[in-house]
CSV table of N, CA and C in Angstrom, one decimal:
chain,number,residue,atom,x,y,z
A,20,ASN,N,-8.0,-23.8,-18.8
A,20,ASN,CA,-6.7,-24.4,-19.2
A,20,ASN,C,-5.6,-23.7,-18.4
A,21,SER,N,-5.0,-24.6,-17.5
A,21,SER,CA,-4.0,-24.0,-16.6
A,21,SER,C,-2.5,-24.4,-17.0
A,22,LYS,N,-2.3,-24.8,-18.3
A,22,LYS,CA,-1.0,-25.1,-18.7
A,22,LYS,C,-0.2,-23.8,-18.9
A,23,LEU,N,1.0,-23.8,-18.4
A,23,LEU,CA,1.8,-22.5,-18.4
A,23,LEU,C,2.8,-22.6,-19.5
A,24,ARG,N,3.0,-21.4,-20.2
A,24,ARG,CA,4.0,-21.3,-21.2
A,24,ARG,C,5.3,-20.9,-20.5
A,25,HIS,N,6.4,-21.1,-21.2
A,25,HIS,CA,7.8,-20.8,-20.7
A,25,HIS,C,7.8,-19.4,-20.1
A,26,VAL,N,7.3,-18.4,-20.8
A,26,VAL,CA,7.4,-17.0,-20.3
A,26,VAL,C,6.6,-16.8,-19.1
A,27,GLU,N,5.5,-17.5,-18.9
A,27,GLU,CA,4.7,-17.4,-17.7
A,27,GLU,C,5.4,-18.0,-16.5
A,28,LYS,N,6.0,-19.1,-16.7
A,28,LYS,CA,6.7,-19.8,-15.6
A,28,LYS,C,8.0,-19.0,-15.2
A,29,ASP,N,8.7,-18.5,-16.2
A,29,ASP,CA,10.0,-17.9,-15.9
A,29,ASP,C,10.0,-16.4,-15.8
A,30,VAL,N,9.0,-15.7,-16.2
A,30,VAL,CA,9.0,-14.3,-16.2
A,30,VAL,C,7.8,-13.7,-15.4
A,31,LEU,N,6.6,-14.1,-15.9
A,31,LEU,CA,5.4,-13.4,-15.3
A,31,LEU,C,5.1,-13.8,-13.9
A,32,ILE,N,5.1,-15.1,-13.6
A,32,ILE,CA,4.9,-15.5,-12.2
A,32,ILE,C,6.0,-15.0,-11.2
A,33,PRO,N,7.3,-15.2,-11.6
A,33,PRO,CA,8.3,-14.6,-10.8
A,33,PRO,C,8.2,-13.1,-10.5
A,34,GLN,N,7.6,-12.4,-11.5
A,34,GLN,CA,7.4,-10.9,-11.3
A,34,GLN,C,6.4,-10.7,-10.2
A,35,ILE,N,5.3,-11.5,-10.2
A,35,ILE,CA,4.3,-11.4,-9.1
A,35,ILE,C,5.0,-11.8,-7.8
A,36,MET,N,5.8,-12.8,-7.8
A,36,MET,CA,6.5,-13.2,-6.6
A,36,MET,C,7.4,-12.1,-6.0
A,37,ARG,N,8.1,-11.4,-6.9
A,37,ARG,CA,9.0,-10.3,-6.5
A,37,ARG,C,8.2,-9.2,-5.9
A,38,ASP,N,7.1,-8.8,-6.6
A,38,ASP,CA,6.2,-7.7,-6.1
A,38,ASP,C,5.6,-8.0,-4.8
A,39,ARG,N,5.1,-9.2,-4.6
A,39,ARG,CA,4.4,-9.6,-3.4
A,39,ARG,C,5.5,-9.7,-2.2
A,40,ALA,N,6.6,-10.2,-2.5
A,40,ALA,CA,7.7,-10.4,-1.5
A,40,ALA,C,8.1,-9.0,-1.0
A,41,LYS,N,8.3,-8.1,-2.0
A,41,LYS,CA,8.7,-6.7,-1.6
A,41,LYS,C,7.6,-6.1,-0.7
A,42,GLU,N,6.4,-6.3,-1.0
A,42,GLU,CA,5.3,-5.8,-0.1
A,42,GLU,C,5.4,-6.5,1.3
A,43,LEU,N,5.6,-7.8,1.3
A,43,LEU,CA,5.6,-8.5,2.6
A,43,LEU,C,6.8,-8.2,3.4
A,44,CYS,N,7.9,-7.8,2.7
A,44,CYS,CA,9.2,-7.4,3.4
A,44,CYS,C,9.3,-5.9,3.5
A,45,SER,N,8.2,-5.2,3.4
A,45,SER,CA,8.3,-3.7,3.2
A,45,SER,C,9.1,-3.0,4.4
A,46,ASP,N,9.0,-3.6,5.6
A,46,ASP,CA,9.7,-3.0,6.7
A,46,ASP,C,11.2,-3.1,6.5
A,47,LYS,N,11.7,-4.2,5.9
A,47,LYS,CA,13.1,-4.4,5.7
A,47,LYS,C,13.5,-3.5,4.5
A,48,VAL,N,12.7,-3.4,3.5
A,48,VAL,CA,13.0,-2.5,2.3
A,48,VAL,C,13.1,-1.1,2.8
A,49,GLN,N,12.2,-0.7,3.7
A,49,GLN,CA,12.3,0.7,4.2
A,49,GLN,C,13.6,0.9,5.0
A,50,ALA,N,13.9,-0.1,5.9
A,50,ALA,CA,15.1,0.1,6.7
A,50,ALA,C,16.4,0.1,5.9
A,51,PHE,N,16.5,-0.7,4.8
A,51,PHE,CA,17.6,-0.7,4.0
A,51,PHE,C,17.7,0.7,3.2
A,52,THR,N,16.6,1.1,2.7
A,52,THR,CA,16.5,2.4,1.9
A,52,THR,C,16.9,3.5,2.8
A,53,LYS,N,16.4,3.6,4.0
A,53,LYS,CA,16.7,4.6,5.0
A,53,LYS,C,18.2,4.6,5.3
A,54,CYS,N,18.8,3.5,5.5
A,54,CYS,CA,20.2,3.3,5.8
A,54,CYS,C,21.0,3.9,4.7
A,55,CYS,N,20.7,3.5,3.5
A,55,CYS,CA,21.4,3.9,2.3
A,55,CYS,C,21.3,5.5,2.1
A,56,GLN,N,20.1,6.0,2.3
A,56,GLN,CA,20.0,7.5,2.2
A,56,GLN,C,20.8,8.2,3.2
A,57,GLU,N,20.9,7.7,4.5
A,57,GLU,CA,21.6,8.3,5.5
A,57,GLU,C,23.1,8.1,5.4
A,58,THR,N,23.5,7.1,4.8
A,58,THR,CA,25.0,6.7,4.8
A,58,THR,C,25.7,7.2,3.6
A,59,GLY,N,25.1,7.3,2.4
A,59,GLY,CA,25.8,7.7,1.2
A,59,GLY,C,26.8,6.6,0.7
A,60,PHE,N,28.0,7.1,0.4
A,60,PHE,CA,29.0,6.2,-0.2
A,60,PHE,C,29.4,5.0,0.6
A,61,LEU,N,29.2,5.1,1.9
A,61,LEU,CA,29.7,4.0,2.8
A,61,LEU,C,28.6,2.9,3.0
A,62,MET,N,27.5,3.0,2.2
A,62,MET,CA,26.3,2.1,2.4
A,62,MET,C,26.7,0.6,2.3
A,63,VAL,N,27.7,0.3,1.4
A,63,VAL,CA,28.1,-1.1,1.3
A,63,VAL,C,28.6,-1.7,2.6
A,64,VAL,N,29.3,-0.9,3.3
A,64,VAL,CA,29.8,-1.3,4.6
A,64,VAL,C,28.8,-1.1,5.7
A,65,LYS,N,28.2,0.0,5.8
A,65,LYS,CA,27.4,0.4,7.0
A,65,LYS,C,26.0,-0.2,6.9
A,66,CYS,N,25.5,-0.6,5.8
A,66,CYS,CA,24.1,-1.1,5.7
A,66,CYS,C,24.1,-2.6,5.5
A,67,ARG,N,25.2,-3.3,5.8
A,67,ARG,CA,25.3,-4.7,5.5
A,67,ARG,C,24.2,-5.5,6.3
A,68,GLN,N,24.0,-5.1,7.5
A,68,GLN,CA,23.0,-5.8,8.4
A,68,GLN,C,21.6,-5.6,7.8
A,69,GLU,N,21.2,-4.4,7.4
A,69,GLU,CA,19.9,-4.2,6.7
A,69,GLU,C,19.8,-4.9,5.4
A,70,ASN,N,20.9,-5.0,4.6
A,70,ASN,CA,20.9,-5.6,3.4
A,70,ASN,C,20.7,-7.2,3.6
A,71,THR,N,21.4,-7.7,4.5
A,71,THR,CA,21.2,-9.1,4.8
A,71,THR,C,19.8,-9.5,5.3
A,72,ALA,N,19.2,-8.7,6.1
A,72,ALA,CA,17.9,-8.9,6.6
A,72,ALA,C,16.9,-8.9,5.4
A,73,LEU,N,17.1,-7.9,4.5
A,73,LEU,CA,16.2,-7.8,3.4
A,73,LEU,C,16.4,-9.0,2.5
A,74,LYS,N,17.6,-9.4,2.2
A,74,LYS,CA,17.8,-10.6,1.3
A,74,LYS,C,17.2,-11.8,1.9
A,75,ASP,N,17.4,-12.0,3.2
A,75,ASP,CA,16.9,-13.2,3.9
A,75,ASP,C,15.4,-13.2,3.8
A,76,CYS,N,14.7,-12.1,4.0
A,76,CYS,CA,13.3,-12.0,3.9
A,76,CYS,C,12.8,-12.4,2.5
A,77,LEU,N,13.4,-11.8,1.5
A,77,LEU,CA,13.0,-12.0,0.1
A,77,LEU,C,13.3,-13.5,-0.3
A,78,VAL,N,14.4,-14.0,0.0
A,78,VAL,CA,14.8,-15.3,-0.4
A,78,VAL,C,13.9,-16.3,0.3
A,79,GLY,N,13.5,-16.0,1.5
A,79,GLY,CA,12.6,-16.9,2.2
A,79,GLY,C,11.3,-17.1,1.5
A,80,TYR,N,10.8,-16.0,0.9
A,80,TYR,CA,9.5,-16.1,0.1
A,80,TYR,C,9.8,-16.8,-1.2
A,81,TYR,N,10.9,-16.4,-1.9
A,81,TYR,CA,11.2,-17.0,-3.2
A,81,TYR,C,11.3,-18.5,-3.2
A,82,SER,N,11.8,-19.0,-2.1
A,82,SER,CA,12.1,-20.4,-2.0
A,82,SER,C,11.0,-21.2,-1.3
A,83,ASP,N,9.8,-20.5,-1.0
A,83,ASP,CA,8.7,-21.2,-0.4
A,83,ASP,C,7.7,-21.7,-1.5
A,84,PRO,N,7.6,-23.0,-1.6
A,84,PRO,CA,6.7,-23.6,-2.6
A,84,PRO,C,5.3,-23.2,-2.5
A,85,SER,N,4.8,-23.0,-1.3
A,85,SER,CA,3.4,-22.6,-1.2
A,85,SER,C,3.2,-21.1,-1.6
A,86,PHE,N,4.2,-20.3,-1.4
A,86,PHE,CA,4.2,-18.9,-1.9
A,86,PHE,C,4.2,-18.9,-3.4
A,87,TYR,N,5.0,-19.8,-4.1
A,87,TYR,CA,5.0,-19.9,-5.5
A,87,TYR,C,3.6,-20.3,-6.0
A,88,GLU,N,3.0,-21.3,-5.3
A,88,GLU,CA,1.6,-21.7,-5.7
A,88,GLU,C,0.6,-20.6,-5.6
A,89,ASP,N,0.7,-19.8,-4.5
A,89,ASP,CA,-0.2,-18.7,-4.3
A,89,ASP,C,-0.1,-17.7,-5.5
A,90,CYS,N,1.1,-17.4,-5.8
A,90,CYS,CA,1.4,-16.4,-6.9
A,90,CYS,C,1.0,-17.0,-8.2
A,91,LYS,N,1.2,-18.3,-8.4
A,91,LYS,CA,0.7,-18.9,-9.7
A,91,LYS,C,-0.8,-18.8,-9.8
A,92,ALA,N,-1.5,-19.1,-8.7
A,92,ALA,CA,-3.0,-19.0,-8.7
A,92,ALA,C,-3.4,-17.6,-9.0
A,93,GLU,N,-2.7,-16.6,-8.4
A,93,GLU,CA,-3.1,-15.2,-8.7
A,93,GLU,C,-2.9,-14.9,-10.2
A,94,TYR,N,-1.8,-15.4,-10.7
A,94,TYR,CA,-1.5,-15.2,-12.2
A,94,TYR,C,-2.6,-15.8,-13.0
A,95,LEU,N,-2.9,-17.1,-12.7
A,95,LEU,CA,-3.9,-17.8,-13.5
A,95,LEU,C,-5.3,-17.1,-13.4
A,96,LYS,N,-5.6,-16.5,-12.3
A,96,LYS,CA,-6.9,-15.8,-12.1
A,96,LYS,C,-6.9,-14.5,-13.0
A,97,GLN,N,-5.7,-13.8,-13.0
A,97,GLN,CA,-5.6,-12.6,-13.8
A,97,GLN,C,-5.7,-13.0,-15.3
A,98,ARG,N,-5.0,-14.1,-15.7
A,98,ARG,CA,-5.1,-14.5,-17.1
A,98,ARG,C,-6.5,-14.9,-17.5
A,99,GLU,N,-7.2,-15.6,-16.6
A,99,GLU,CA,-8.6,-16.0,-16.9
A,99,GLU,C,-9.5,-14.8,-17.1
A,100,GLU,N,-9.3,-13.8,-16.2
A,100,GLU,CA,-10.1,-12.5,-16.3
A,100,GLU,C,-9.8,-11.8,-17.6
A,101,TYR,N,-8.5,-11.8,-18.0
A,101,TYR,CA,-8.1,-11.1,-19.2
A,101,TYR,C,-8.7,-11.8,-20.4
A,102,ARG,N,-8.6,-13.1,-20.4
A,102,ARG,CA,-9.2,-13.9,-21.6
A,102,ARG,C,-10.7,-13.7,-21.7
A,103,ALA,N,-11.3,-13.5,-20.5
A,103,ALA,CA,-12.8,-13.4,-20.6
A,103,ALA,C,-13.2,-12.0,-21.0
A,104,THR,N,-12.4,-11.0,-20.5
A,104,THR,CA,-12.8,-9.6,-20.8
A,104,THR,C,-12.0,-8.8,-21.8
A,105,GLY,N,-10.8,-9.3,-22.0
A,105,GLY,CA,-9.8,-8.6,-22.9
A,105,GLY,C,-9.2,-7.4,-22.3
A,106,ILE,N,-9.5,-7.2,-21.0
A,106,ILE,CA,-9.0,-6.0,-20.2
A,106,ILE,C,-7.9,-6.5,-19.3
A,107,LYS,N,-6.7,-5.9,-19.5
A,107,LYS,CA,-5.6,-6.3,-18.7
A,107,LYS,C,-5.7,-5.5,-17.3
A,108,LYS,N,-5.7,-6.2,-16.2
A,108,LYS,CA,-5.8,-5.6,-14.9
A,108,LYS,C,-4.4,-5.3,-14.4
A,109,LYS,N,-4.2,-4.1,-14.0
A,109,LYS,CA,-2.9,-3.7,-13.4
A,109,LYS,C,-2.9,-4.2,-12.0
A,110,ARG,N,-1.7,-4.7,-11.5
A,110,ARG,CA,-1.6,-5.1,-10.2
A,110,ARG,C,-1.4,-3.9,-9.3
A,111,GLN,N,-2.2,-3.8,-8.2
A,111,GLN,CA,-2.1,-2.7,-7.3
A,111,GLN,C,-0.9,-2.8,-6.4
A,112,LYS,N,-0.2,-1.8,-6.3
A,112,LYS,CA,1.0,-1.8,-5.4
A,112,LYS,C,0.5,-1.3,-4.1
A,113,VAL,N,0.9,-2.0,-3.0
A,113,VAL,CA,0.6,-1.5,-1.7
A,113,VAL,C,1.7,-0.6,-1.2
A,114,THR,N,1.3,0.6,-0.9
A,114,THR,CA,2.3,1.5,-0.4
A,114,THR,C,2.0,1.9,1.1
A,115,SER,N,3.0,2.0,1.9
A,115,SER,CA,2.7,2.4,3.3
A,115,SER,C,3.5,3.7,3.5
A,116,ASN,N,2.8,4.6,4.1
A,116,ASN,CA,3.4,5.9,4.5
A,116,ASN,C,3.8,5.9,5.9
A,117,VAL,N,4.8,5.1,6.3
A,117,VAL,CA,5.2,5.1,7.7
A,117,VAL,C,6.4,5.9,7.9
């Protein structure tokens, strides 16, 4: 049964999308974070370029219909496993130590 409830469409799948997009844009996340750490209070002005690059990367994924479908398929697979086993699987976060 692949019918989605409101909370699945509006909350759970978008959460997977955000997590995956952050992983896929990790270089831009790191650049923005590094800029903010180095700049302090002037980050709003000085890190504008890094912030724009990060937003563009994330929005690119959020607005991609095939990315949504991939994340929906991932969610449905997790839901099916949970219904079969009763064990909720935590999503593994990919961390890079660069």
